[in-house]
Coordinates of C-alpha atoms and ligand atoms in Angstrom, one line a residue:
Chain N
M1 CA 0.1 0.0 0.1
N2 CA 1.1 3.2 -0.8
I3 CA 1.4 6.0 1.8
A4 CA -1.0 8.2 -0.5
L5 CA -3.5 5.4 0.1
F6 CA -2.8 4.9 3.5
L7 CA -2.9 8.5 4.5
Q8 CA -5.7 8.6 2.7
N9 CA -7.6 5.5 4.7
I10 CA -6.4 7.1 7.7
L11 CA -8.1 10.4 7.2
N12 CA -11.2 8.6 5.6
G13 CA -11.3 6.0 8.8
L14 CA -10.7 8.8 11.6
S15 CA -13.3 11.2 10.1
I16 CA -16.2 8.5 9.4
G17 CA -15.2 6.9 13.0
A18 CA -15.2 10.2 15.1
V19 CA -19.6 10.2 13.4
Y20 CA -19.5 6.7 14.7
S21 CA -18.2 7.9 17.9
I22 CA -20.4 11.3 18.4
F23 CA -23.5 8.6 17.5
A24 CA -22.5 5.8 19.5
L25 CA -21.6 8.6 22.5
G26 CA -25.7 9.2 23.2
Y27 CA -26.8 5.9 23.3
T28 CA -23.9 5.5 26.2
L29 CA -25.4 8.7 28.2
V30 CA -28.6 7.1 27.7
F31 CA -27.6 3.8 28.8
S32 CA -25.1 4.5 32.1
I33 CA -28.0 6.8 33.6
L34 CA -30.7 3.9 33.2
G35 CA -28.8 0.8 32.3
I36 CA -31.1 0.5 28.8
I37 CA -30.8 1.2 25.5
N38 CA -32.5 3.8 23.9
F39 CA -34.1 2.5 20.5
A40 CA -35.1 5.9 19.4
H41 CA -31.7 7.3 18.8
G42 CA -31.2 6.1 15.3
A43 CA -34.3 7.4 14.2
V44 CA -33.3 11.1 16.3
F45 CA -30.1 11.0 14.2
T46 CA -32.1 11.1 11.2
L47 CA -34.3 13.7 12.2
G48 CA -31.5 15.8 13.1
A49 CA -30.4 15.0 9.5
Y50 CA -33.3 16.6 8.0
C51 CA -34.1 19.8 9.6
T52 CA -30.7 20.7 9.2
Y53 CA -31.0 20.1 5.4
A54 CA -34.1 22.5 5.7
L55 CA -32.5 24.9 7.9
A56 CA -29.6 25.5 5.2
V57 CA -31.0 24.2 2.0
G58 CA -34.8 24.9 2.5
D59 CA -36.6 22.6 0.1
F60 CA -38.8 19.6 1.1
G61 CA -38.5 17.4 -2.5
L62 CA -41.3 16.4 -4.4
N63 CA -42.6 13.7 -2.5
G64 CA -44.7 14.1 1.1
L65 CA -47.0 16.8 2.3
L66 CA -44.2 19.9 2.0
A67 CA -43.1 18.9 -1.3
G68 CA -42.8 21.7 -3.2
L69 CA -42.8 23.9 -0.6
S70 CA -39.6 25.9 0.7
M71 CA -38.4 27.3 4.2
P72 CA -38.7 31.6 3.7
F73 CA -35.2 31.5 4.7
R74 CA -32.1 29.7 4.5
L75 CA -29.1 29.3 7.4
P76 CA -25.5 29.6 6.9
F77 CA -24.5 25.7 7.3
P78 CA -23.1 26.4 10.8
L79 CA -25.9 27.7 12.0
A80 CA -28.3 24.9 10.2
L81 CA -26.2 22.1 12.4
L82 CA -26.3 24.0 15.9
G83 CA -30.3 24.4 14.5
G84 CA -30.8 20.7 13.5
S85 CA -28.9 19.3 16.4
L86 CA -31.2 21.2 18.8
I87 CA -34.0 20.3 17.2
A88 CA -32.8 16.4 17.6
G89 CA -31.9 17.4 21.2
I90 CA -35.5 18.2 21.8
T91 CA -36.9 15.3 20.1
G92 CA -34.7 13.6 22.4
V93 CA -36.6 15.0 25.5
L94 CA -40.1 14.0 24.2
V95 CA -38.6 10.5 23.7
E96 CA -37.8 10.2 27.6
R97 CA -41.7 11.9 27.8
L98 CA -43.1 9.1 25.7
A99 CA -41.4 6.1 26.0
F100 CA -39.3 6.2 29.2
R101 CA -40.8 8.3 31.8
P102 CA -44.2 6.7 32.0
L103 CA -42.8 3.4 32.3
R104 CA -40.3 4.4 35.0
A105 CA -43.3 5.7 36.8
K106 CA -45.0 3.0 37.0
G107 CA -42.3 0.9 38.3
A108 CA -42.3 -1.6 34.9
D109 CA -39.5 -3.1 33.7
A110 CA -37.3 -1.2 31.9
L111 CA -36.3 -3.9 29.1
L112 CA -40.6 -3.0 28.2
A113 CA -38.5 0.4 27.5
L114 CA -36.8 -0.8 24.4
V115 CA -40.2 -1.7 22.7
S116 CA -41.9 1.7 23.6
S117 CA -38.2 3.7 22.3
L118 CA -39.0 1.4 19.0
G119 CA -42.4 2.4 18.9
V120 CA -41.0 6.0 19.2
A121 CA -38.5 5.3 16.3
L122 CA -41.2 4.0 13.8
I123 CA -43.0 7.1 14.4
I124 CA -40.2 9.7 13.8
V125 CA -39.7 8.0 10.9
N126 CA -43.1 7.4 9.2
L127 CA -44.0 10.9 10.2
L128 CA -40.5 12.5 8.3
Q129 CA -41.8 9.9 5.0
M130 CA -45.2 10.9 5.0
L131 CA -43.6 14.6 5.0
V132 CA -40.9 14.7 3.4
G133 CA -41.0 11.5 1.0
A134 CA -38.8 9.1 1.0
E135 CA -36.2 10.0 -2.0
I136 CA -33.2 10.9 -1.4
Y137 CA -31.6 14.4 -0.5
S138 CA -28.3 15.6 -1.5
F139 CA -26.7 18.9 0.1
P140 CA -25.5 20.8 -2.5
S141 CA -22.1 21.5 -3.7
D142 CA -21.3 25.1 -2.1
I143 CA -23.0 24.3 1.1
F144 CA -19.9 25.0 2.5
G145 CA -20.1 28.8 1.2
S146 CA -16.5 29.3 -0.5
L147 CA -14.8 26.5 0.9
P148 CA -14.9 24.0 -1.9
M149 CA -15.7 20.4 -1.8
A150 CA -12.3 19.2 -1.4
M151 CA -8.6 20.1 -1.0
I152 CA -6.0 17.6 -3.4
V153 CA -2.7 17.3 -1.3
K154 CA -0.2 15.2 -3.2
V155 CA 2.1 12.8 -1.0
G156 CA 4.9 11.5 -3.0
G157 CA 3.8 11.7 -6.4
K158 CA 0.3 10.3 -5.4
V159 CA -3.5 12.4 -4.5
L160 CA -4.8 12.9 -1.6
A161 CA -8.2 14.2 -1.0
V162 CA -8.8 16.3 1.7
R163 CA -13.3 16.6 1.9
T164 CA -14.4 19.6 3.6
V165 CA -16.7 17.7 5.4
Q166 CA -13.5 15.7 6.6
I167 CA -12.0 18.5 8.6
I168 CA -15.5 20.0 9.9
I169 CA -16.2 16.5 11.4
L170 CA -12.7 16.1 13.2
A171 CA -12.9 19.6 14.7
V172 CA -15.9 19.6 15.7
S173 CA -15.7 15.9 17.5
M174 CA -12.8 17.4 18.9
V175 CA -14.6 20.6 20.5
L176 CA -17.1 18.3 21.5
L177 CA -14.9 15.4 23.5
V178 CA -13.1 18.0 25.0
L179 CA -16.5 19.8 26.1
L180 CA -18.0 16.2 26.8
A181 CA -14.5 15.5 29.3
W182 CA -14.8 18.6 30.8
F183 CA -18.9 18.6 31.5
M184 CA -18.6 15.6 33.2
N185 CA -15.0 15.4 35.1
R186 CA -14.4 18.9 36.1
T187 CA -18.3 20.7 36.5
R188 CA -20.8 20.1 39.6
M189 CA -23.3 19.1 37.3
G190 CA -21.4 16.3 36.1
K191 CA -20.4 14.6 39.0
A192 CA -24.2 14.8 40.0
L193 CA -25.0 13.2 36.7
Q194 CA -22.1 10.7 37.4
A195 CA -23.4 10.0 40.5
T196 CA -27.0 9.5 39.0
A197 CA -25.8 6.9 36.6
E198 CA -24.2 4.9 39.8
N199 CA -27.2 5.0 41.9
P200 CA -29.7 7.6 41.0
E201 CA -31.2 6.8 44.6
T202 CA -28.2 7.8 46.9
A203 CA -28.0 10.7 44.2
S204 CA -31.4 11.6 45.2
L205 CA -30.7 11.7 48.8
L206 CA -28.0 13.9 47.9
G207 CA -30.4 16.2 47.0
I208 CA -30.3 15.1 42.8
N209 CA -33.0 16.1 41.1
V210 CA -33.0 12.6 39.3
D211 CA -35.3 13.2 36.6
R212 CA -34.1 16.7 35.7
Y213 CA -30.8 14.9 35.1
I214 CA -32.4 11.9 33.1
V215 CA -34.2 14.6 30.7
S216 CA -30.7 16.8 30.3
T217 CA -29.1 13.5 29.7
F218 CA -31.8 12.4 26.8
F219 CA -31.2 16.3 25.6
I220 CA -27.3 15.9 25.6
S221 CA -28.2 12.1 23.4
G222 CA -30.3 14.0 21.0
V223 CA -28.2 16.6 20.6
L224 CA -25.6 14.5 19.6
G225 CA -27.6 11.9 17.6
G226 CA -28.3 14.9 15.8
L227 CA -24.9 16.6 14.9
A228 CA -24.2 13.1 13.9
G229 CA -26.8 12.6 11.5
T230 CA -26.3 15.9 9.7
L231 CA -22.6 15.0 9.5
I232 CA -23.5 11.9 7.8
G233 CA -25.8 13.7 5.9
A234 CA -23.3 16.5 5.2
S235 CA -20.8 13.3 3.6
F236 CA -23.0 10.7 1.6
G237 CA -26.1 12.5 1.3
L238 CA -29.8 11.3 3.1
A239 CA -30.7 8.4 1.7
G240 CA -34.5 8.4 3.1
P241 CA -36.3 8.2 5.7
Y242 CA -34.9 5.0 7.3
F243 CA -30.9 5.7 6.3
G244 CA -31.2 6.4 10.6
V245 CA -31.5 2.7 11.2
S246 CA -28.1 1.1 9.5
Y247 CA -26.7 3.5 11.6
G248 CA -28.5 2.8 14.4
L249 CA -27.4 -0.5 14.5
K250 CA -23.8 -0.3 13.9
G251 CA -23.6 2.6 16.7
L252 CA -24.8 -0.4 18.8
A253 CA -22.1 -2.7 17.7
V254 CA -19.5 0.7 18.5
I255 CA -20.5 1.0 22.0
V256 CA -20.6 -3.1 22.8
L257 CA -17.3 -3.1 21.4
G258 CA -16.1 -0.6 23.6
G259 CA -17.8 -1.8 26.5
L260 CA -21.2 -0.9 27.3
G261 CA -21.7 2.5 29.1
S262 CA -18.0 3.6 29.0
I263 CA -17.5 7.2 27.2
P264 CA -14.0 6.2 26.4
G265 CA -14.8 2.9 24.8
A266 CA -17.8 4.9 23.0
V267 CA -15.0 6.9 21.7
L268 CA -12.6 4.4 20.8
G269 CA -15.7 1.7 19.5
G270 CA -16.1 4.5 16.6
V271 CA -12.4 4.9 15.7
V272 CA -11.7 1.5 15.7
I273 CA -14.8 0.9 14.0
G274 CA -14.6 3.4 11.6
L275 CA -10.6 2.5 10.4
G276 CA -11.7 -0.9 10.3
E277 CA -14.4 0.1 7.5
A278 CA -11.6 2.5 5.2
F279 CA -9.6 0.0 5.3
L280 CA -11.2 -2.9 4.0
P281 CA -9.8 -4.1 0.3
P282 CA -12.1 -2.3 -2.3
D283 CA -12.5 -6.2 -3.3
Y284 CA -14.5 -6.5 -0.3
S285 CA -16.5 -3.5 -0.6
S286 CA -19.8 -5.2 -0.5
L287 CA -19.1 -6.7 3.1
K288 CA -18.4 -2.7 4.2
E289 CA -21.6 -2.8 5.9
A290 CA -20.8 -5.9 8.0
V291 CA -17.0 -4.9 9.1
A292 CA -18.7 -3.8 12.2
F293 CA -20.0 -6.5 13.6
I294 CA -17.6 -9.0 12.4
M295 CA -15.0 -6.7 14.1
L296 CA -17.4 -7.0 17.2
F297 CA -17.6 -10.5 16.9
F298 CA -14.2 -10.8 17.4
I299 CA -13.1 -8.4 19.9
L300 CA -16.0 -9.9 22.6
L301 CA -13.9 -13.6 21.8
A302 CA -11.1 -11.9 23.3
R303 CA -12.3 -9.5 25.6
P304 CA -16.4 -10.0 26.5
Q305 CA -16.4 -6.9 28.6
G306 CA -15.7 -5.1 25.1
L307 CA -12.1 -2.4 24.8
L308 CA -12.7 -0.5 27.7
G309 CA -15.6 -2.2 29.3
R310 CA -15.3 -3.0 33.6
Q311 CA -15.1 -6.6 34.0
T312 CA -18.7 -6.7 34.9
I313 CA -21.5 -5.2 34.0
Q314 CA -23.1 -3.2 36.8
K315 CA -26.4 -1.8 37.7
V316 CA -27.2 -0.8 41.0
Chain B
M1 CA -44.5 21.0 67.9
P2 CA -42.3 18.3 66.8
L3 CA -39.6 18.7 64.5
L4 CA -40.7 15.5 62.9
E5 CA -44.0 13.9 63.5
L6 CA -45.9 10.5 61.6
D7 CA -49.4 11.0 62.2
R8 CA -50.6 7.1 61.4
V9 CA -48.7 6.3 58.7
S10 CA -48.6 3.6 56.7
V11 CA -46.5 1.8 53.6
S12 CA -47.1 -0.7 51.1
Y13 CA -45.0 -2.7 49.3
G14 CA -47.6 -4.2 46.2
P15 CA -49.9 -6.1 49.1
V16 CA -47.8 -6.3 51.3
Q17 CA -48.2 -3.9 54.1
A18 CA -44.6 -2.9 55.8
V19 CA -45.4 -0.2 58.0
R20 CA -49.0 0.0 59.6
E21 CA -50.2 2.9 61.3
V22 CA -47.4 4.2 62.9
N23 CA -47.4 7.6 65.5
L24 CA -43.8 8.2 66.2
H25 CA -42.3 12.4 66.7
V26 CA -38.7 13.6 67.4
E27 CA -38.5 16.8 69.3
R28 CA -36.0 19.3 68.1
G29 CA -32.6 18.3 70.0
E30 CA -33.6 15.0 70.9
V31 CA -31.5 11.7 69.9
V32 CA -34.6 8.7 69.4
T33 CA -33.9 5.2 68.6
L34 CA -35.8 2.7 66.3
I35 CA -35.7 -0.8 67.4
G36 CA -37.1 -4.0 66.2
A37 CA -36.6 -7.6 64.9
N38 CA -34.9 -7.8 61.0
G39 CA -37.8 -7.0 58.6
A40 CA -39.7 -5.3 61.3
G41 CA -39.8 -2.1 58.9
K42 CA -37.4 0.2 60.2
S43 CA -35.5 0.6 56.6
T44 CA -38.6 1.6 55.5
I45 CA -40.0 4.1 57.9
L46 CA -36.6 6.0 57.5
R47 CA -37.2 5.4 53.5
T48 CA -40.6 6.6 54.1
I49 CA -39.3 9.6 55.6
S50 CA -37.0 11.2 53.6
G51 CA -39.0 10.3 50.7
L52 CA -37.3 6.9 48.7
A53 CA -41.0 5.1 49.7
R54 CA -44.6 6.9 48.7
I55 CA -46.5 6.9 52.1
G56 CA -49.8 4.7 51.9
G57 CA -51.3 6.5 54.3
G58 CA -51.1 9.4 57.5
A59 CA -49.4 12.3 57.9
L60 CA -45.8 13.0 57.8
N61 CA -44.7 16.7 59.2
F62 CA -41.1 18.2 58.9
D63 CA -41.1 21.1 60.7
G64 CA -44.8 22.1 60.2
K65 CA -44.4 21.5 56.7
D66 CA -46.1 18.4 55.2
I67 CA -43.1 16.1 53.2
S68 CA -45.6 12.8 52.5
R69 CA -45.6 13.8 48.9
Q70 CA -42.5 15.6 48.3
R71 CA -39.6 14.6 46.3
P72 CA -36.3 13.3 48.2
D73 CA -34.0 15.8 47.0
A74 CA -36.8 18.1 47.7
I75 CA -37.1 16.7 51.9
L76 CA -32.8 17.2 51.7
R77 CA -33.4 20.8 50.5
L78 CA -35.8 21.5 54.0
G79 CA -32.8 20.4 56.0
L80 CA -33.6 16.7 56.4
A81 CA -30.7 14.0 55.6
H82 CA -31.0 10.5 55.3
C83 CA -27.9 8.2 55.5
P84 CA -29.5 4.9 54.4
E85 CA -28.6 1.1 55.1
G86 CA -24.9 -0.6 53.9
R87 CA -23.0 2.6 53.0
Q88 CA -24.3 3.4 50.0
V89 CA -21.3 5.8 48.6
L90 CA -20.4 6.5 45.1
A91 CA -17.9 3.4 44.6
R92 CA -16.4 5.0 41.4
Q93 CA -15.8 8.8 42.6
S94 CA -13.4 9.5 45.3
V95 CA -13.7 10.1 48.8
E96 CA -13.9 13.9 48.6
D97 CA -16.0 14.0 45.2
N98 CA -18.4 12.0 47.9
L99 CA -18.1 14.4 50.5
L100 CA -18.5 17.6 47.9
L101 CA -21.5 15.6 46.9
G102 CA -23.0 15.7 50.1
A103 CA -23.1 19.4 50.1
Y104 CA -24.4 19.8 46.3
V105 CA -27.6 21.7 47.5
R106 CA -25.3 24.0 49.0
K107 CA -24.2 27.6 47.4
D108 CA -22.0 28.6 50.5
L109 CA -18.3 28.0 49.3
D110 CA -16.4 29.0 52.1
G111 CA -19.3 26.4 54.6
I112 CA -18.2 23.9 52.2
D113 CA -14.7 24.2 52.9
R114 CA -14.8 24.2 56.3
D115 CA -17.4 21.2 56.5
L116 CA -14.7 19.5 54.6
E117 CA -12.3 20.0 56.8
S118 CA -14.1 19.1 59.8
S119 CA -15.2 15.8 58.0
Y120 CA -11.9 15.2 57.4
Q121 CA -10.9 16.2 61.5
M122 CA -13.8 13.7 62.2
F123 CA -12.8 10.9 60.1
P124 CA -9.2 11.3 60.1
R125 CA -8.7 7.9 58.0
L126 CA -11.1 9.8 54.9
R127 CA -8.4 12.6 55.2
E128 CA -5.6 10.1 54.2
R129 CA -7.7 8.2 51.1
R130 CA -9.3 11.7 49.9
L131 CA -8.0 11.0 46.0
Q132 CA -8.9 7.4 46.0
P133 CA -12.2 5.9 44.6
A134 CA -14.9 5.3 47.3
G135 CA -15.2 1.9 46.4
T136 CA -11.6 1.1 47.7
L137 CA -12.4 1.9 51.4
S138 CA -12.8 -0.6 53.8
G139 CA -16.3 -1.1 55.3
G140 CA -16.0 0.6 57.8
E141 CA -14.3 3.7 56.1
Q142 CA -17.2 3.3 53.9
Q143 CA -19.6 3.6 56.8
M144 CA -17.9 6.7 58.0
L145 CA -17.8 8.2 54.1
A146 CA -21.5 8.0 54.3
I147 CA -22.1 9.3 57.9
A148 CA -19.8 12.3 56.8
R149 CA -21.3 13.0 53.3
A150 CA -25.5 12.9 54.7
L151 CA -23.9 16.1 57.2
M152 CA -22.2 17.7 54.4
S153 CA -25.5 18.8 53.7
A154 CA -25.7 20.8 57.2
P155 CA -28.9 19.3 57.6
R156 CA -30.9 20.0 61.0
M157 CA -32.1 16.4 61.1
L158 CA -30.2 13.2 60.4
L159 CA -31.5 9.9 59.9
L160 CA -29.1 7.1 60.6
D161 CA -29.9 3.5 59.4
E162 CA -27.5 0.9 60.6
P163 CA -24.8 3.3 61.4
S164 CA -22.5 0.7 63.7
L165 CA -23.5 -2.8 61.1
G166 CA -20.9 -4.8 60.4
L167 CA -17.6 -2.5 62.7
A168 CA -15.5 -3.4 64.9
P169 CA -16.5 -2.3 68.6
L170 CA -14.0 0.4 68.9
V171 CA -15.0 1.9 65.9
V172 CA -18.5 1.6 66.8
E173 CA -17.6 3.2 70.2
E174 CA -16.2 6.3 68.0
I175 CA -19.4 6.7 65.4
F176 CA -21.7 7.0 69.2
S177 CA -19.6 9.2 70.5
I178 CA -19.7 11.8 67.2
I179 CA -23.3 10.9 67.6
D180 CA -23.3 12.2 71.0
A181 CA -21.0 15.3 70.0
L182 CA -23.7 15.7 66.4
N183 CA -26.5 16.5 69.1
A184 CA -24.3 18.1 71.5
R185 CA -24.0 21.0 69.2
G186 CA -27.8 20.9 68.3
M187 CA -28.1 18.1 65.5
T188 CA -31.8 16.2 66.0
I189 CA -31.1 12.7 64.8
L190 CA -33.5 9.8 64.3
L191 CA -31.2 6.3 64.8
V192 CA -32.1 2.7 63.5
E193 CA -29.7 0.4 65.2
Q194 CA -29.1 -3.4 65.8
N195 CA -27.1 -2.7 68.7
A196 CA -30.4 -1.7 71.1
R197 CA -28.8 -1.4 74.2
L198 CA -25.5 1.3 73.3
A199 CA -28.3 2.8 70.8
L200 CA -30.6 3.0 73.8
K201 CA -28.0 4.3 76.2
H202 CA -26.9 6.9 73.2
S203 CA -30.8 8.0 72.9
H204 CA -33.4 10.2 74.9
R205 CA -36.4 8.4 73.6
G206 CA -37.0 4.8 71.9
Y207 CA -39.4 3.2 70.0
V208 CA -39.7 -0.6 69.4
L209 CA -41.4 -1.7 66.4
E210 CA -42.7 -4.9 65.7
S211 CA -44.7 -6.2 62.4
G212 CA -44.6 -2.7 61.2
Q213 CA -46.4 -1.6 64.2
I214 CA -45.6 0.2 67.3
A215 CA -45.7 -2.1 70.3
A216 CA -44.0 0.0 72.8
T217 CA -42.5 3.4 73.9
G218 CA -40.9 5.4 76.5
Q219 CA -37.7 6.9 77.7
A220 CA -34.6 5.6 76.8
R221 CA -34.0 4.6 80.3
E222 CA -37.3 2.7 80.6
L223 CA -37.0 1.0 77.1
L224 CA -33.7 -0.4 79.1
D225 CA -35.1 -1.7 82.1
D226 CA -38.4 -3.1 80.5
S227 CA -38.1 -7.0 80.7
R228 CA -40.4 -7.9 78.0
V229 CA -38.0 -4.7 75.4
L230 CA -34.9 -6.6 77.4
E231 CA -36.1 -9.9 76.4
A232 CA -37.0 -9.5 72.9
Y233 CA -34.7 -7.2 71.4
L234 CA -31.8 -6.6 74.0
G235 CA -30.5 -10.0 74.3
A236 CA -30.3 -10.2 78.2
Ligands
LIG401 N1 -39.0 -2.9 48.4 C1 -39.3 -4.2 48.3 N2 -40.4 -4.4 47.9 C2 -41.0 -5.6 48.6 N3 -40.8 -5.6 50.2 C3 -39.7 -5.3 50.8 C4 -39.2 -4.5 50.0 N4 -38.3 -3.6 50.9 C5 -38.9 -4.0 51.7 N5 -39.7 -4.8 52.1 C6 -40.7 -5.6 53.0 O1 -40.8 -4.7 53.9 C7 -41.0 -5.2 55.3 C8 -40.1 -4.3 55.9 O2 -38.8 -4.2 55.7 P1 -37.8 -3.2 56.0 O3 -36.2 -3.3 55.1 O4 -38.3 -2.1 56.5 O5 -37.2 -4.1 57.1 P2 -36.2 -3.7 58.2 O6 -36.6 -3.1 60.1 O7 -35.2 -2.6 58.2 O8 -35.6 -4.8 58.7 P3 -33.5 -4.9 59.0 O9 -33.2 -5.5 60.3 O10 -33.2 -6.2 57.9 O11 -33.1 -4.2 57.9 C9 -40.0 -6.8 55.1 O12 -40.8 -7.7 55.2 C10 -39.7 -6.6 54.0 O13 -39.4 -7.8 53.5
LIG402 MG1 -33.1 -2.1 57.7

């Protein structure tokens, strides 16, 4: 393998892996506080991507109830990304209200929330399909304003394509990771959130309003999901309202591979799977969607708790 | 008016009634002990007072306010702290972070610093281990941390559920001398203890709970002299 191709694979792997990490962190945060997987996370991812598209591009395509309509305004991409992610965050809060809180209030088995979150996911996806149809949406080439779509760099006589969206992804994920680490480990709210994750009952005796932290967690999780959806959408287009489903499954592979409930695990798992996909030889490219699960299989054989998981999964 | 007052309080877990029409009160500045066999409902009463268990019937007042429908965090903010059974420390966080989370409801940074210092004076072993994860402490050290953490909220009243459980006799003495010292500074305490004789010696009054009902109550000294209580709970 020549050096340019190697660097190209590293760049592609790191940037797609960073998006997987951001997306998987959304699962992890909810899992670490409630001990269950939020199956609506993939739908929130999709919704965030469509909202950013609507805010930045302004049209709703040719099918669905909104066909032919257009937004009265258009936002520059960074603002649209922020807007789409915030809407996804609010949707995360709604998911908690609809699918999780009623069951929790009744003291129902946590597993039931798997089913109710799947139900909310279907509602979101079907509503999207009803509104904007099932066609493919792509961000136009001038989406980053005057920035080009890609830069060509020459390495040892060979070319390396650095896409603008990849630089944006890497920058956004760096900032996010630093923010998240600072928030979790250095702030009073972050410590209270960790306490709630470790033992909600003890947290409540310390004066922590557990319900409020659960809602905040769903909000942060939704923002991360919407952000990831938008970044994937900006990289590869929005392939219909169901395009979050395969990422939803891949995200599950990421968190299990990294170690359930572990924040560094979600980050590492995303990068490992991203790199694995990028280094897949072109002859095997039809296996790309399976790479995550093949890697998961072999890593779990060696380390059943995942790369950075604790020896046993504790939920107090 | 008592600081804490339970009026015919009942609590059920599903079809099982764990606490039946309990009347109990604690005056300001008192240490009151609740004794009873395993499963009598002692922890349930404390959990109901602090909002962890839902009250089934009756009235529950703290400082003249009805707290029967309040969340645990709101009850703590009123100045009623609960140190639960079984050393519920946050195992993954450091000793010092556990203590600081105990002060989560407070905003007075100077006061928090002062109280952190006095926690360390009360339990020097916690200072030595202040940066290590609380889960790596010994059982006795975790119990000290749980008590110190409950005090970090600067409460007016403390509910203590079996603070001496599993501790060496010397450490138990230490815990009871701390209870005395806290009370001397005006802290009101409701104590649940297996070690009934020792607990009553350090209390003003006591209640004996039997299958969820109050079977006897009185001055601690009277209970210590009561032959029925003696036989049933003091192992004499
Ligand atoms: N979460 C629960 N669900 C169902 N039943 C419960 C629950 N918690 C307690 N009980 C029952 O309620 C009764 C009282 O329990 P509680 O823990 O209050 O007793 P206790 O006096 O504190 O006992 P111990 O001395 O063993 O701590 C017991 O019969 C117990 O089995
Ligand atoms: Mg008990």
